[in-house]
PDB file as gemmi writes it, atoms N, CA and C in Angstrom:
CRYST1    1.000    1.000    1.000  90.00  90.00  90.00 P 1                      
ATOM      1  N   MET A   1     -57.320  20.290  43.006  1.00  0.00           N  
ATOM      2  CA  MET A   1     -55.783  20.018  43.588  1.00  0.00           C  
ATOM      3  C   MET A   1     -54.606  21.089  43.750  1.00  0.00           C  
ATOM      4  N   ASP A   2     -54.303  21.112  44.515  1.00  0.00           N  
ATOM      5  CA  ASP A   2     -53.452  22.573  45.745  1.00  0.00           C  
ATOM      6  C   ASP A   2     -51.829  22.699  44.497  1.00  0.00           C  
ATOM      7  N   ILE A   3     -51.557  23.652  44.178  1.00  0.00           N  
ATOM      8  CA  ILE A   3     -50.079  23.569  43.274  1.00  0.00           C  
ATOM      9  C   ILE A   3     -48.866  22.586  44.404  1.00  0.00           C  
ATOM     10  N   GLN A   4     -48.974  22.982  44.878  1.00  0.00           N  
ATOM     11  CA  GLN A   4     -47.609  21.554  45.781  1.00  0.00           C  
ATOM     12  C   GLN A   4     -47.846  20.345  45.092  1.00  0.00           C  
ATOM     13  N   LYS A   5     -49.102  19.706  45.538  1.00  0.00           N  
ATOM     14  CA  LYS A   5     -49.691  18.147  44.970  1.00  0.00           C  
ATOM     15  C   LYS A   5     -49.387  18.208  43.524  1.00  0.00           C  
ATOM     16  N   ILE A   6     -49.737  19.403  42.940  1.00  0.00           N  
ATOM     17  CA  ILE A   6     -49.200  19.077  41.190  1.00  0.00           C  
ATOM     18  C   ILE A   6     -47.658  18.778  40.825  1.00  0.00           C  
ATOM     19  N   GLN A   7     -46.745  19.634  41.834  1.00  0.00           N  
ATOM     20  CA  GLN A   7     -45.565  19.946  41.385  1.00  0.00           C  
ATOM     21  C   GLN A   7     -44.873  18.571  42.058  1.00  0.00           C  
ATOM     22  N   GLN A   8     -45.580  18.223  43.383  1.00  0.00           N  
ATOM     23  CA  GLN A   8     -45.096  17.181  43.953  1.00  0.00           C  
ATOM     24  C   GLN A   8     -45.402  15.681  42.441  1.00  0.00           C  
ATOM     25  N   TYR A   9     -46.653  15.354  42.205  1.00  0.00           N  
ATOM     26  CA  TYR A   9     -46.696  14.354  40.909  1.00  0.00           C  
ATOM     27  C   TYR A   9     -45.884  14.869  39.875  1.00  0.00           C  
ATOM     28  N   ASN A  10     -45.395  16.188  38.674  1.00  0.00           N  
ATOM     29  CA  ASN A  10     -44.953  16.582  38.695  1.00  0.00           C  
ATOM     30  C   ASN A  10     -43.617  16.070  38.575  1.00  0.00           C  
ATOM     31  N   THR A  11     -42.833  16.230  39.247  1.00  0.00           N  
ATOM     32  CA  THR A  11     -41.586  15.140  40.443  1.00  0.00           C  
ATOM     33  C   THR A  11     -41.768  13.873  40.217  1.00  0.00           C  
ATOM     34  N   GLN A  12     -42.299  13.208  40.747  1.00  0.00           N  
ATOM     35  CA  GLN A  12     -42.541  11.638  41.157  1.00  0.00           C  
ATOM     36  C   GLN A  12     -42.175  11.355  39.661  1.00  0.00           C  
ATOM     37  N   SER A  13     -43.305  11.789  38.840  1.00  0.00           N  
ATOM     38  CA  SER A  13     -43.089  11.315  37.138  1.00  0.00           C  
ATOM     39  C   SER A  13     -41.867  11.456  36.227  1.00  0.00           C  
ATOM     40  N   LEU A  14     -41.194  13.294  36.816  1.00  0.00           N  
ATOM     41  CA  LEU A  14     -40.138  13.034  36.209  1.00  0.00           C  
ATOM     42  C   LEU A  14     -39.065  11.742  36.813  1.00  0.00           C  
ATOM     43  N   ILE A  15     -38.839  11.699  37.674  1.00  0.00           N  
ATOM     44  CA  ILE A  15     -38.022  11.246  38.683  1.00  0.00           C  
ATOM     45  C   ILE A  15     -37.824   9.848  37.700  1.00  0.00           C  
ATOM     46  N   GLN A  16     -39.186   9.185  37.891  1.00  0.00           N  
ATOM     47  CA  GLN A  16     -39.689   7.987  37.482  1.00  0.00           C  
ATOM     48  C   GLN A  16     -39.548   8.137  35.686  1.00  0.00           C  
ATOM     49  N   ASP A  17     -39.374   8.808  35.045  1.00  0.00           N  
ATOM     50  CA  ASP A  17     -39.167   8.698  33.363  1.00  0.00           C  
ATOM     51  C   ASP A  17     -37.236   8.926  33.820  1.00  0.00           C  
ATOM     52  N   LEU A  18     -36.632   9.726  34.722  1.00  0.00           N  
ATOM     53  CA  LEU A  18     -35.323   9.787  34.336  1.00  0.00           C  
ATOM     54  C   LEU A  18     -34.809   8.434  35.223  1.00  0.00           C  
ATOM     55  N   ARG A  19     -35.157   7.906  35.745  1.00  0.00           N  
ATOM     56  CA  ARG A  19     -34.569   6.693  35.877  1.00  0.00           C  
ATOM     57  C   ARG A  19     -34.841   5.455  35.041  1.00  0.00           C  
ATOM     58  N   GLN A  20     -35.510   5.574  34.104  1.00  0.00           N  
ATOM     59  CA  GLN A  20     -36.015   4.074  33.372  1.00  0.00           C  
ATOM     60  C   GLN A  20     -35.141   4.628  32.102  1.00  0.00           C  
ATOM     61  N   ILE A  21     -34.390   6.246  32.187  1.00  0.00           N  
ATOM     62  CA  ILE A  21     -33.463   6.843  31.117  1.00  0.00           C  
ATOM     63  C   ILE A  21     -32.135   5.983  31.310  1.00  0.00           C  
ATOM     64  N   ILE A  22     -31.430   6.313  33.202  1.00  0.00           N  
ATOM     65  CA  ILE A  22     -30.739   5.651  33.218  1.00  0.00           C  
ATOM     66  C   ILE A  22     -30.721   4.276  33.043  1.00  0.00           C  
ATOM     67  N   GLU A  23     -31.655   3.294  33.542  1.00  0.00           N  
ATOM     68  CA  GLU A  23     -31.808   2.360  33.513  1.00  0.00           C  
ATOM     69  C   GLU A  23     -31.007   1.302  32.346  1.00  0.00           C  
ATOM     70  N   GLN A  24     -31.808   1.749  31.590  1.00  0.00           N  
ATOM     71  CA  GLN A  24     -31.909   1.843  29.899  1.00  0.00           C  
ATOM     72  C   GLN A  24     -30.549   2.112  29.160  1.00  0.00           C  
ATOM     73  N   ALA A  25     -29.930   2.863  29.654  1.00  0.00           N  
ATOM     74  CA  ALA A  25     -28.684   3.460  29.167  1.00  0.00           C  
ATOM     75  C   ALA A  25     -27.240   2.395  29.616  1.00  0.00           C  
ATOM     76  N   ARG A  26     -27.686   2.646  31.250  1.00  0.00           N  
ATOM     77  CA  ARG A  26     -26.721   1.038  31.937  1.00  0.00           C  
ATOM     78  C   ARG A  26     -26.737   0.009  31.784  1.00  0.00           C  
ATOM     79  N   GLY A  27     -27.855  -0.036  31.209  1.00  0.00           N  
ATOM     80  CA  GLY A  27     -28.113  -1.451  30.297  1.00  0.00           C  
ATOM     81  C   GLY A  27     -27.478  -1.544  28.605  1.00  0.00           C  
ATOM     82  N   GLN A  28     -27.863  -0.944  28.538  1.00  0.00           N  
ATOM     83  CA  GLN A  28     -27.000  -0.383  26.764  1.00  0.00           C  
ATOM     84  C   GLN A  28     -25.107  -0.547  27.260  1.00  0.00           C  
ATOM     85  N   VAL A  29     -24.886   0.511  28.340  1.00  0.00           N  
ATOM     86  CA  VAL A  29     -23.384   0.135  28.179  1.00  0.00           C  
ATOM     87  C   VAL A  29     -22.410  -1.151  28.743  1.00  0.00           C  
ATOM     88  N   ALA A  30     -23.683  -1.885  29.531  1.00  0.00           N  
ATOM     89  CA  ALA A  30     -23.008  -3.309  29.965  1.00  0.00           C  
ATOM     90  C   ALA A  30     -23.333  -3.769  28.628  1.00  0.00           C  
ATOM     91  N   ALA A  31     -24.078  -3.874  28.240  1.00  0.00           N  
ATOM     92  CA  ALA A  31     -24.377  -4.950  26.564  1.00  0.00           C  
ATOM     93  C   ALA A  31     -23.155  -4.708  25.816  1.00  0.00           C  
ATOM     94  N   THR A  32     -22.886  -3.245  25.667  1.00  0.00           N  
ATOM     95  CA  THR A  32     -21.227  -2.782  24.581  1.00  0.00           C  
ATOM     96  C   THR A  32     -19.976  -2.659  25.101  1.00  0.00           C  
ATOM     97  N   ALA A  33     -19.748  -2.733  26.523  1.00  0.00           N  
ATOM     98  CA  ALA A  33     -18.598  -3.224  27.315  1.00  0.00           C  
ATOM     99  C   ALA A  33     -18.774  -4.796  27.129  1.00  0.00           C  
ATOM    100  N   ASN A  34     -20.152  -5.692  27.238  1.00  0.00           N  
ATOM    101  CA  ASN A  34     -19.453  -6.955  27.755  1.00  0.00           C  
ATOM    102  C   ASN A  34     -19.218  -7.627  25.684  1.00  0.00           C  
ATOM    103  N   TYR A  35     -19.895  -7.133  24.527  1.00  0.00           N  
ATOM    104  CA  TYR A  35     -19.733  -7.050  23.554  1.00  0.00           C  
ATOM    105  C   TYR A  35     -18.242  -7.017  23.336  1.00  0.00           C  
ATOM    106  N   GLU A  36     -17.722  -5.672  23.503  1.00  0.00           N  
ATOM    107  CA  GLU A  36     -16.303  -5.590  22.845  1.00  0.00           C  
ATOM    108  C   GLU A  36     -15.264  -6.699  23.665  1.00  0.00           C  
ATOM    109  N   LEU A  37     -15.448  -6.398  24.641  1.00  0.00           N  
ATOM    110  CA  LEU A  37     -14.408  -7.957  25.604  1.00  0.00           C  
ATOM    111  C   LEU A  37     -15.015  -8.801  25.005  1.00  0.00           C  
ATOM    112  N   THR A  38     -16.017  -9.143  25.269  1.00  0.00           N  
ATOM    113  CA  THR A  38     -15.016 -10.893  24.567  1.00  0.00           C  
ATOM    114  C   THR A  38     -15.244 -10.923  22.751  1.00  0.00           C  
ATOM    115  N   MET A  39     -15.638 -10.038  22.090  1.00  0.00           N  
ATOM    116  CA  MET A  39     -14.911 -10.094  20.893  1.00  0.00           C  
ATOM    117  C   MET A  39     -12.926 -10.070  20.813  1.00  0.00           C  
ATOM    118  N   MET A  40     -12.970  -8.753  22.181  1.00  0.00           N  
ATOM    119  CA  MET A  40     -11.501  -8.798  22.341  1.00  0.00           C  
ATOM    120  C   MET A  40     -10.369 -10.153  23.027  1.00  0.00           C  
ATOM    121  N   TYR A  41     -11.423 -10.651  23.756  1.00  0.00           N  
ATOM    122  CA  TYR A  41     -10.921 -12.230  24.139  1.00  0.00           C  
ATOM    123  C   TYR A  41     -10.965 -13.188  22.698  1.00  0.00           C  
ATOM    124  N   TRP A  42     -12.031 -13.083  21.896  1.00  0.00           N  
ATOM    125  CA  TRP A  42     -11.774 -14.011  20.946  1.00  0.00           C  
ATOM    126  C   TRP A  42     -10.296 -13.594  19.674  1.00  0.00           C  
ATOM    127  N   HIS A  43     -10.520 -12.728  19.648  1.00  0.00           N  
ATOM    128  CA  HIS A  43      -9.211 -11.674  18.701  1.00  0.00           C  
ATOM    129  C   HIS A  43      -8.057 -12.384  19.571  1.00  0.00           C  
ATOM    130  N   ILE A  44      -7.756 -12.132  20.700  1.00  0.00           N  
ATOM    131  CA  ILE A  44      -6.390 -12.186  21.533  1.00  0.00           C  
ATOM    132  C   ILE A  44      -6.025 -14.210  21.131  1.00  0.00           C  
ATOM    133  N   GLY A  45      -7.497 -14.387  21.473  1.00  0.00           N  
ATOM    134  CA  GLY A  45      -7.598 -16.075  20.996  1.00  0.00           C  
ATOM    135  C   GLY A  45      -6.651 -16.667  20.309  1.00  0.00           C  
ATOM    136  N   GLU A  46      -7.492 -16.284  18.764  1.00  0.00           N  
ATOM    137  CA  GLU A  46      -7.869 -16.428  17.399  1.00  0.00           C  
ATOM    138  C   GLU A  46      -6.090 -15.408  17.180  1.00  0.00           C  
ATOM    139  N   ARG A  47      -5.074 -15.009  17.651  1.00  0.00           N  
ATOM    140  CA  ARG A  47      -4.510 -14.051  16.749  1.00  0.00           C  
ATOM    141  C   ARG A  47      -3.086 -15.025  17.539  1.00  0.00           C  
ATOM    142  N   ILE A  48      -2.941 -15.265  18.955  1.00  0.00           N  
ATOM    143  CA  ILE A  48      -1.985 -16.530  19.258  1.00  0.00           C  
ATOM    144  C   ILE A  48      -2.132 -17.697  18.472  1.00  0.00           C  
ATOM    145  N   ASN A  49      -3.299 -18.471  18.501  1.00  0.00           N  
ATOM    146  CA  ASN A  49      -3.277 -19.635  17.777  1.00  0.00           C  
ATOM    147  C   ASN A  49      -3.222 -19.522  16.425  1.00  0.00           C  
ATOM    148  N   ARG A  50      -3.264 -18.875  15.592  1.00  0.00           N  
ATOM    149  CA  ARG A  50      -3.069 -18.309  14.017  1.00  0.00           C  
ATOM    150  C   ARG A  50      -1.804 -18.323  14.042  1.00  0.00           C  
ATOM    151  N   GLU A  51      -0.956 -16.624  14.722  1.00  0.00           N  
ATOM    152  CA  GLU A  51       0.447 -16.010  14.541  1.00  0.00           C  
ATOM    153  C   GLU A  51       1.237 -17.384  14.913  1.00  0.00           C  
ATOM    154  N   VAL A  52       1.140 -16.975  16.340  1.00  0.00           N  
ATOM    155  CA  VAL A  52       2.442 -18.026  16.964  1.00  0.00           C  
ATOM    156  C   VAL A  52       2.360 -19.425  17.090  1.00  0.00           C  
ATOM    157  N   LEU A  53       1.281 -20.259  17.505  1.00  0.00           N  
ATOM    158  CA  LEU A  53       1.278 -21.803  17.485  1.00  0.00           C  
ATOM    159  C   LEU A  53       0.627 -22.247  16.235  1.00  0.00           C  
ATOM    160  N   GLY A  54       0.087 -21.553  14.987  1.00  0.00           N  
ATOM    161  CA  GLY A  54       0.396 -22.474  13.944  1.00  0.00           C  
ATOM    162  C   GLY A  54      -0.788 -23.417  14.032  1.00  0.00           C  
ATOM    163  N   ASN A  55      -1.932 -22.974  15.489  1.00  0.00           N  
ATOM    164  CA  ASN A  55      -2.996 -23.659  15.840  1.00  0.00           C  
ATOM    165  C   ASN A  55      -2.470 -25.158  16.366  1.00  0.00           C  
ATOM    166  N   GLN A  56      -1.728 -25.297  16.993  1.00  0.00           N  
ATOM    167  CA  GLN A  56      -0.790 -26.510  17.564  1.00  0.00           C  
ATOM    168  C   GLN A  56      -0.751 -26.327  18.857  1.00  0.00           C  
ATOM    169  N   ARG A  57      -0.672 -26.970  19.492  1.00  0.00           N  
ATOM    170  CA  ARG A  57      -0.519 -26.931  20.540  1.00  0.00           C  
ATOM    171  C   ARG A  57       0.909 -27.518  21.473  1.00  0.00           C  
ATOM    172  N   ALA A  58       1.829 -26.489  20.659  1.00  0.00           N  
ATOM    173  CA  ALA A  58       3.146 -27.577  20.918  1.00  0.00           C  
ATOM    174  C   ALA A  58       3.646 -27.073  22.578  1.00  0.00           C  
ATOM    175  N   GLU A  59       4.909 -27.734  22.698  1.00  0.00           N  
ATOM    176  CA  GLU A  59       5.457 -27.310  23.902  1.00  0.00           C  
ATOM    177  C   GLU A  59       6.209 -26.311  24.568  1.00  0.00           C  
ATOM    178  N   TYR A  60       6.231 -25.236  23.642  1.00  0.00           N  
ATOM    179  CA  TYR A  60       6.934 -24.462  23.669  1.00  0.00           C  
ATOM    180  C   TYR A  60       6.273 -22.682  23.494  1.00  0.00           C  
ATOM    181  N   GLY A  61       4.257 -23.598  23.621  1.00  0.00           N  
ATOM    182  CA  GLY A  61       3.249 -22.480  23.607  1.00  0.00           C  
ATOM    183  C   GLY A  61       3.100 -22.524  25.366  1.00  0.00           C  
ATOM    184  N   LYS A  62       3.211 -23.370  26.460  1.00  0.00           N  
ATOM    185  CA  LYS A  62       3.216 -22.802  27.388  1.00  0.00           C  
ATOM    186  C   LYS A  62       4.029 -21.541  27.421  1.00  0.00           C  
ATOM    187  N   GLN A  63       5.253 -21.239  26.904  1.00  0.00           N  
ATOM    188  CA  GLN A  63       6.751 -20.351  27.519  1.00  0.00           C  
ATOM    189  C   GLN A  63       6.076 -18.581  26.571  1.00  0.00           C  
ATOM    190  N   ILE A  64       5.580 -19.125  25.303  1.00  0.00           N  
ATOM    191  CA  ILE A  64       4.682 -18.012  24.776  1.00  0.00           C  
ATOM    192  C   ILE A  64       3.983 -17.795  25.434  1.00  0.00           C  
ATOM    193  N   VAL A  65       2.710 -18.531  26.146  1.00  0.00           N  
ATOM    194  CA  VAL A  65       1.930 -17.110  26.485  1.00  0.00           C  
ATOM    195  C   VAL A  65       2.272 -16.601  27.488  1.00  0.00           C  
ATOM    196  N   SER A  66       2.786 -17.823  28.418  1.00  0.00           N  
ATOM    197  CA  SER A  66       3.769 -16.837  29.783  1.00  0.00           C  
ATOM    198  C   SER A  66       4.032 -16.375  29.483  1.00  0.00           C  
ATOM    199  N   ALA A  67       5.021 -15.757  28.478  1.00  0.00           N  
ATOM    200  CA  ALA A  67       5.521 -14.054  28.080  1.00  0.00           C  
ATOM    201  C   ALA A  67       4.734 -13.118  27.462  1.00  0.00           C  
ATOM    202  N   VAL A  68       3.715 -13.777  26.406  1.00  0.00           N  
ATOM    203  CA  VAL A  68       2.479 -12.553  26.521  1.00  0.00           C  
ATOM    204  C   VAL A  68       1.984 -12.371  28.008  1.00  0.00           C  
ATOM    205  N   SER A  69       1.186 -13.300  28.407  1.00  0.00           N  
ATOM    206  CA  SER A  69       0.654 -13.170  29.383  1.00  0.00           C  
ATOM    207  C   SER A  69       1.666 -11.723  30.703  1.00  0.00           C  
ATOM    208  N   THR A  70       2.751 -11.910  30.678  1.00  0.00           N  
ATOM    209  CA  THR A  70       3.977 -11.719  31.495  1.00  0.00           C  
ATOM    210  C   THR A  70       3.366 -10.040  30.877  1.00  0.00           C  
ATOM    211  N   GLN A  71       3.850  -9.813  29.603  1.00  0.00           N  
ATOM    212  CA  GLN A  71       4.236  -8.225  28.343  1.00  0.00           C  
ATOM    213  C   GLN A  71       2.742  -7.938  28.746  1.00  0.00           C  
ATOM    214  N   LEU A  72       1.192  -8.005  28.182  1.00  0.00           N  
ATOM    215  CA  LEU A  72       0.602  -7.516  28.150  1.00  0.00           C  
ATOM    216  C   LEU A  72      -0.067  -7.333  30.151  1.00  0.00           C  
ATOM    217  N   GLN A  73       0.571  -7.926  30.809  1.00  0.00           N  
ATOM    218  CA  GLN A  73      -0.255  -7.496  32.419  1.00  0.00           C  
ATOM    219  C   GLN A  73       0.869  -6.351  32.814  1.00  0.00           C  
ATOM    220  N   ALA A  74       1.876  -6.545  32.288  1.00  0.00           N  
ATOM    221  CA  ALA A  74       3.186  -4.984  32.600  1.00  0.00           C  
ATOM    222  C   ALA A  74       2.277  -4.083  32.073  1.00  0.00           C  
ATOM    223  N   GLU A  75       1.630  -4.038  31.283  1.00  0.00           N  
ATOM    224  CA  GLU A  75       0.421  -2.835  30.300  1.00  0.00           C  
ATOM    225  C   GLU A  75      -1.077  -2.366  31.021  1.00  0.00           C  
ATOM    226  N   TYR A  76      -1.469  -3.489  31.107  1.00  0.00           N  
ATOM    227  CA  TYR A  76      -1.811  -3.686  31.176  1.00  0.00           C  
ATOM    228  C   TYR A  76      -3.229  -3.718  32.681  1.00  0.00           C  
ATOM    229  N   GLY A  77      -2.303  -3.877  33.123  1.00  0.00           N  
ATOM    230  CA  GLY A  77      -2.806  -4.533  34.777  1.00  0.00           C  
ATOM    231  C   GLY A  77      -2.989  -6.412  34.380  1.00  0.00           C  
ATOM    232  N   LYS A  78      -3.169  -7.396  36.077  1.00  0.00           N  
ATOM    233  CA  LYS A  78      -2.982  -8.508  35.942  1.00  0.00           C  
ATOM    234  C   LYS A  78      -5.095  -9.000  35.171  1.00  0.00           C  
ATOM    235  N   LYS A  79      -5.453  -8.424  35.688  1.00  0.00           N  
ATOM    236  CA  LYS A  79      -6.901  -8.536  36.155  1.00  0.00           C  
ATOM    237  C   LYS A  79      -7.366  -8.983  34.631  1.00  0.00           C  
ATOM    238  N   GLY A  80      -7.893 -10.513  34.322  1.00  0.00           N  
ATOM    239  CA  GLY A  80      -7.876 -10.725  32.567  1.00  0.00           C  
ATOM    240  C   GLY A  80      -6.827 -10.687  32.330  1.00  0.00           C  
ATOM    241  N   LEU A  81      -5.723 -11.746  32.143  1.00  0.00           N  
ATOM    242  CA  LEU A  81      -4.692 -11.497  31.279  1.00  0.00           C  
ATOM    243  C   LEU A  81      -3.442 -12.499  31.714  1.00  0.00           C  
ATOM    244  N   GLU A  82      -4.428 -13.088  32.893  1.00  0.00           N  
ATOM    245  CA  GLU A  82      -3.080 -14.009  33.830  1.00  0.00           C  
ATOM    246  C   GLU A  82      -3.088 -15.908  32.780  1.00  0.00           C  
ATOM    247  N   PRO A  83      -2.150 -16.173  32.686  1.00  0.00           N  
ATOM    248  CA  PRO A  83      -1.750 -17.448  31.532  1.00  0.00           C  
ATOM    249  C   PRO A  83      -2.891 -17.956  31.719  1.00  0.00           C  
ATOM    250  N   ARG A  84      -3.948 -18.607  32.919  1.00  0.00           N  
ATOM    251  CA  ARG A  84      -5.171 -19.419  32.587  1.00  0.00           C  
ATOM    252  C   ARG A  84      -5.217 -18.619  31.655  1.00  0.00           C  
ATOM    253  N   SER A  85      -6.073 -17.091  32.096  1.00  0.00           N  
ATOM    254  CA  SER A  85      -6.999 -16.935  31.042  1.00  0.00           C  
ATOM    255  C   SER A  85      -6.890 -16.549  29.516  1.00  0.00           C  
ATOM    256  N   ILE A  86      -5.583 -16.373  29.118  1.00  0.00           N  
ATOM    257  CA  ILE A  86      -4.772 -16.397  28.157  1.00  0.00           C  
ATOM    258  C   ILE A  86      -4.758 -17.643  27.148  1.00  0.00           C  
ATOM    259  N   TRP A  87      -5.152 -19.104  27.940  1.00  0.00           N  
ATOM    260  CA  TRP A  87      -5.433 -20.439  27.610  1.00  0.00           C  
ATOM    261  C   TRP A  87      -7.009 -20.498  27.083  1.00  0.00           C  
ATOM    262  N   ARG A  88      -7.751 -19.728  27.539  1.00  0.00           N  
ATOM    263  CA  ARG A  88      -8.889 -20.187  27.815  1.00  0.00           C  
ATOM    264  C   ARG A  88      -9.775 -18.897  26.269  1.00  0.00           C  
ATOM    265  N   MET A  89      -8.758 -17.997  26.369  1.00  0.00           N  
ATOM    266  CA  MET A  89      -9.134 -17.236  25.048  1.00  0.00           C  
ATOM    267  C   MET A  89      -8.680 -17.821  23.890  1.00  0.00           C  
ATOM    268  N   MET A  90      -7.361 -18.836  24.057  1.00  0.00           N  
ATOM    269  CA  MET A  90      -7.286 -19.484  22.836  1.00  0.00           C  
ATOM    270  C   MET A  90      -7.968 -20.510  22.590  1.00  0.00           C  
ATOM    271  N   GLN A  91      -8.332 -21.186  23.548  1.00  0.00           N  
ATOM    272  CA  GLN A  91      -9.667 -22.193  23.370  1.00  0.00           C  
ATOM    273  C   GLN A  91     -11.334 -22.259  22.902  1.00  0.00           C  
ATOM    274  N   PHE A  92     -11.494 -20.534  23.280  1.00  0.00           N  
ATOM    275  CA  PHE A  92     -12.343 -19.616  23.311  1.00  0.00           C  
ATOM    276  C   PHE A  92     -12.355 -20.014  21.371  1.00  0.00           C  
ATOM    277  N   ALA A  93     -11.362 -19.360  21.174  1.00  0.00           N  
ATOM    278  CA  ALA A  93     -11.249 -19.536  19.404  1.00  0.00           C  
ATOM    279  C   ALA A  93     -11.162 -19.869  18.503  1.00  0.00           C  
ATOM    280  N   LYS A  94     -10.454 -21.382  19.233  1.00  0.00           N  
ATOM    281  CA  LYS A  94     -10.467 -22.758  18.436  1.00  0.00           C  
ATOM    282  C   LYS A  94     -11.975 -23.387  18.931  1.00  0.00           C  
ATOM    283  N   GLU A  95     -12.429 -23.130  19.712  1.00  0.00           N  
ATOM    284  CA  GLU A  95     -14.052 -23.785  19.692  1.00  0.00           C  
ATOM    285  C   GLU A  95     -15.039 -23.094  18.600  1.00  0.00           C  
ATOM    286  N   PHE A  96     -14.905 -21.783  18.882  1.00  0.00           N  
ATOM    287  CA  PHE A  96     -15.645 -20.858  17.845  1.00  0.00           C  
ATOM    288  C   PHE A  96     -14.786 -20.015  16.871  1.00  0.00           C  
ATOM    289  N   PRO A  97     -14.271 -20.581  15.604  1.00  0.00           N  
ATOM    290  CA  PRO A  97     -13.384 -20.122  14.117  1.00  0.00           C  
ATOM    291  C   PRO A  97     -13.890 -19.419  13.648  1.00  0.00           C  
ATOM    292  N   ASP A  98     -15.057 -19.026  13.502  1.00  0.00           N  
ATOM    293  CA  ASP A  98     -15.548 -17.992  12.746  1.00  0.00           C  
ATOM    294  C   ASP A  98     -16.491 -16.374  13.521  1.00  0.00           C  
ATOM    295  N   SER A  99     -15.405 -15.717  13.370  1.00  0.00           N  
ATOM    296  CA  SER A  99     -16.239 -14.602  14.189  1.00  0.00           C  
ATOM    297  C   SER A  99     -16.982 -13.985  13.918  1.00  0.00           C  
ATOM    298  N   ARG A 100     -17.503 -14.276  12.961  1.00  0.00           N  
ATOM    299  CA  ARG A 100     -19.515 -13.533  13.336  1.00  0.00           C  
ATOM    300  C   ARG A 100     -20.380 -14.385  13.217  1.00  0.00           C  
ATOM    301  N   ILE A 101     -19.689 -15.615  14.154  1.00  0.00           N  
ATOM    302  CA  ILE A 101     -20.691 -16.339  14.986  1.00  0.00           C  
ATOM    303  C   ILE A 101     -20.443 -15.915  16.049  1.00  0.00           C  
ATOM    304  N   VAL A 102     -19.539 -15.733  16.588  1.00  0.00           N  
ATOM    305  CA  VAL A 102     -18.802 -14.880  17.926  1.00  0.00           C  
ATOM    306  C   VAL A 102     -19.403 -13.607  17.985  1.00  0.00           C  
ATOM    307  N   SER A 103     -19.584 -12.597  16.982  1.00  0.00           N  
ATOM    308  CA  SER A 103     -19.921 -11.521  17.127  1.00  0.00           C  
ATOM    309  C   SER A 103     -22.081 -11.206  17.419  1.00  0.00           C  
ATOM    310  N   GLN A 104     -22.031 -12.201  16.539  1.00  0.00           N  
ATOM    311  CA  GLN A 104     -23.691 -12.725  16.539  1.00  0.00           C  
ATOM    312  C   GLN A 104     -24.240 -13.569  18.498  1.00  0.00           C  
ATOM    313  N   LEU A 105     -23.585 -14.241  18.816  1.00  0.00           N  
ATOM    314  CA  LEU A 105     -23.211 -15.203  19.960  1.00  0.00           C  
ATOM    315  C   LEU A 105     -23.338 -13.414  21.109  1.00  0.00           C  
ATOM    316  N   ALA A 106     -22.160 -13.235  21.052  1.00  0.00           N  
ATOM    317  CA  ALA A 106     -21.807 -12.020  21.622  1.00  0.00           C  
ATOM    318  C   ALA A 106     -22.919 -10.464  22.217  1.00  0.00           C  
ATOM    319  N   THR A 107     -23.691 -11.055  21.274  1.00  0.00           N  
ATOM    320  CA  THR A 107     -24.517  -9.882  21.310  1.00  0.00           C  
ATOM    321  C   THR A 107     -25.847 -10.414  22.589  1.00  0.00           C  
ATOM    322  N   LYS A 108     -25.720 -11.627  23.156  1.00  0.00           N  
ATOM    323  CA  LYS A 108     -26.860 -12.612  23.657  1.00  0.00           C  
ATOM    324  C   LYS A 108     -25.787 -12.951  25.118  1.00  0.00           C  
ATOM    325  N   LEU A 109     -24.811 -13.046  24.665  1.00  0.00           N  
ATOM    326  CA  LEU A 109     -23.998 -14.485  25.882  1.00  0.00           C  
ATOM    327  C   LEU A 109     -22.628 -13.213  26.904  1.00  0.00           C  
ATOM    328  N   PHE A 110     -22.924 -12.937  27.561  1.00  0.00           N  
ATOM    329  CA  PHE A 110     -21.913 -12.782  28.661  1.00  0.00           C  
ATOM    330  C   PHE A 110     -20.274 -13.510  28.468  1.00  0.00           C  
ATOM    331  N   TRP A 111     -19.443 -12.916  28.740  1.00  0.00           N  
ATOM    332  CA  TRP A 111     -17.792 -14.069  28.307  1.00  0.00           C  
ATOM    333  C   TRP A 111     -17.588 -14.998  29.319  1.00  0.00           C  
ATOM    334  N   SER A 112     -18.927 -15.322  30.601  1.00  0.00           N  
ATOM    335  CA  SER A 112     -19.124 -16.279  31.415  1.00  0.00           C  
ATOM    336  C   SER A 112     -20.019 -17.284  31.058  1.00  0.00           C  
ATOM    337  N   GLY A 113     -20.724 -16.760  30.425  1.00  0.00           N  
ATOM    338  CA  GLY A 113     -21.748 -18.196  29.319  1.00  0.00           C  
ATOM    339  C   GLY A 113     -20.802 -18.715  28.279  1.00  0.00           C  
ATOM    340  N   PHE A 114     -19.491 -18.037  27.973  1.00  0.00           N  
ATOM    341  CA  PHE A 114     -18.934 -18.562  27.043  1.00  0.00           C  
ATOM    342  C   PHE A 114     -17.513 -19.604  27.688  1.00  0.00           C  
ATOM    343  N   LEU A 115     -17.337 -18.876  28.951  1.00  0.00           N  
ATOM    344  CA  LEU A 115     -16.643 -19.741  29.495  1.00  0.00           C  
ATOM    345  C   LEU A 115     -17.161 -21.173  30.344  1.00  0.00           C  
ATOM    346  N   ILE A 116     -18.243 -21.790  30.704  1.00  0.00           N  
ATOM    347  CA  ILE A 116     -19.201 -22.595  30.761  1.00  0.00           C  
ATOM    348  C   ILE A 116     -18.587 -24.025  30.176  1.00  0.00           C  
ATOM    349  N   ARG A 117     -18.314 -23.317  28.791  1.00  0.00           N  
ATOM    350  CA  ARG A 117     -18.026 -24.311  27.966  1.00  0.00           C  
ATOM    351  C   ARG A 117     -16.708 -25.428  27.713  1.00  0.00           C  
ATOM    352  N   PHE A 118     -16.042 -24.426  28.883  1.00  0.00           N  
ATOM    353  CA  PHE A 118     -14.153 -25.010  29.302  1.00  0.00           C  
ATOM    354  C   PHE A 118     -14.262 -25.378  30.614  1.00  0.00           C  
TER     355      PHE A 118                                                      
END                                                                             
């Protein structure tokens, strides 16, 4: 085998290993981001349910959700913080009241997997 073929083989092997490292890291980043987003959504919903609405859907709940949504969108952007999304977060926290269960499920399900229930 000549030196050029050896170098080509080594380069191909190296590239394959690097691809695997990159794909594995990307998968971990996606899984971690999904977990954190899901837990953030649960905490937002739980906090509104517990602190603001007292776990009841009072008429003033619409006004509170709208005001919270408007303020959060002004600070963090519109995506994912619309009133409808906030209501889903509240439903999510009501359906899954135990954060430990949510934490375990969030390692296996994406947020969209939870939304299928609503």
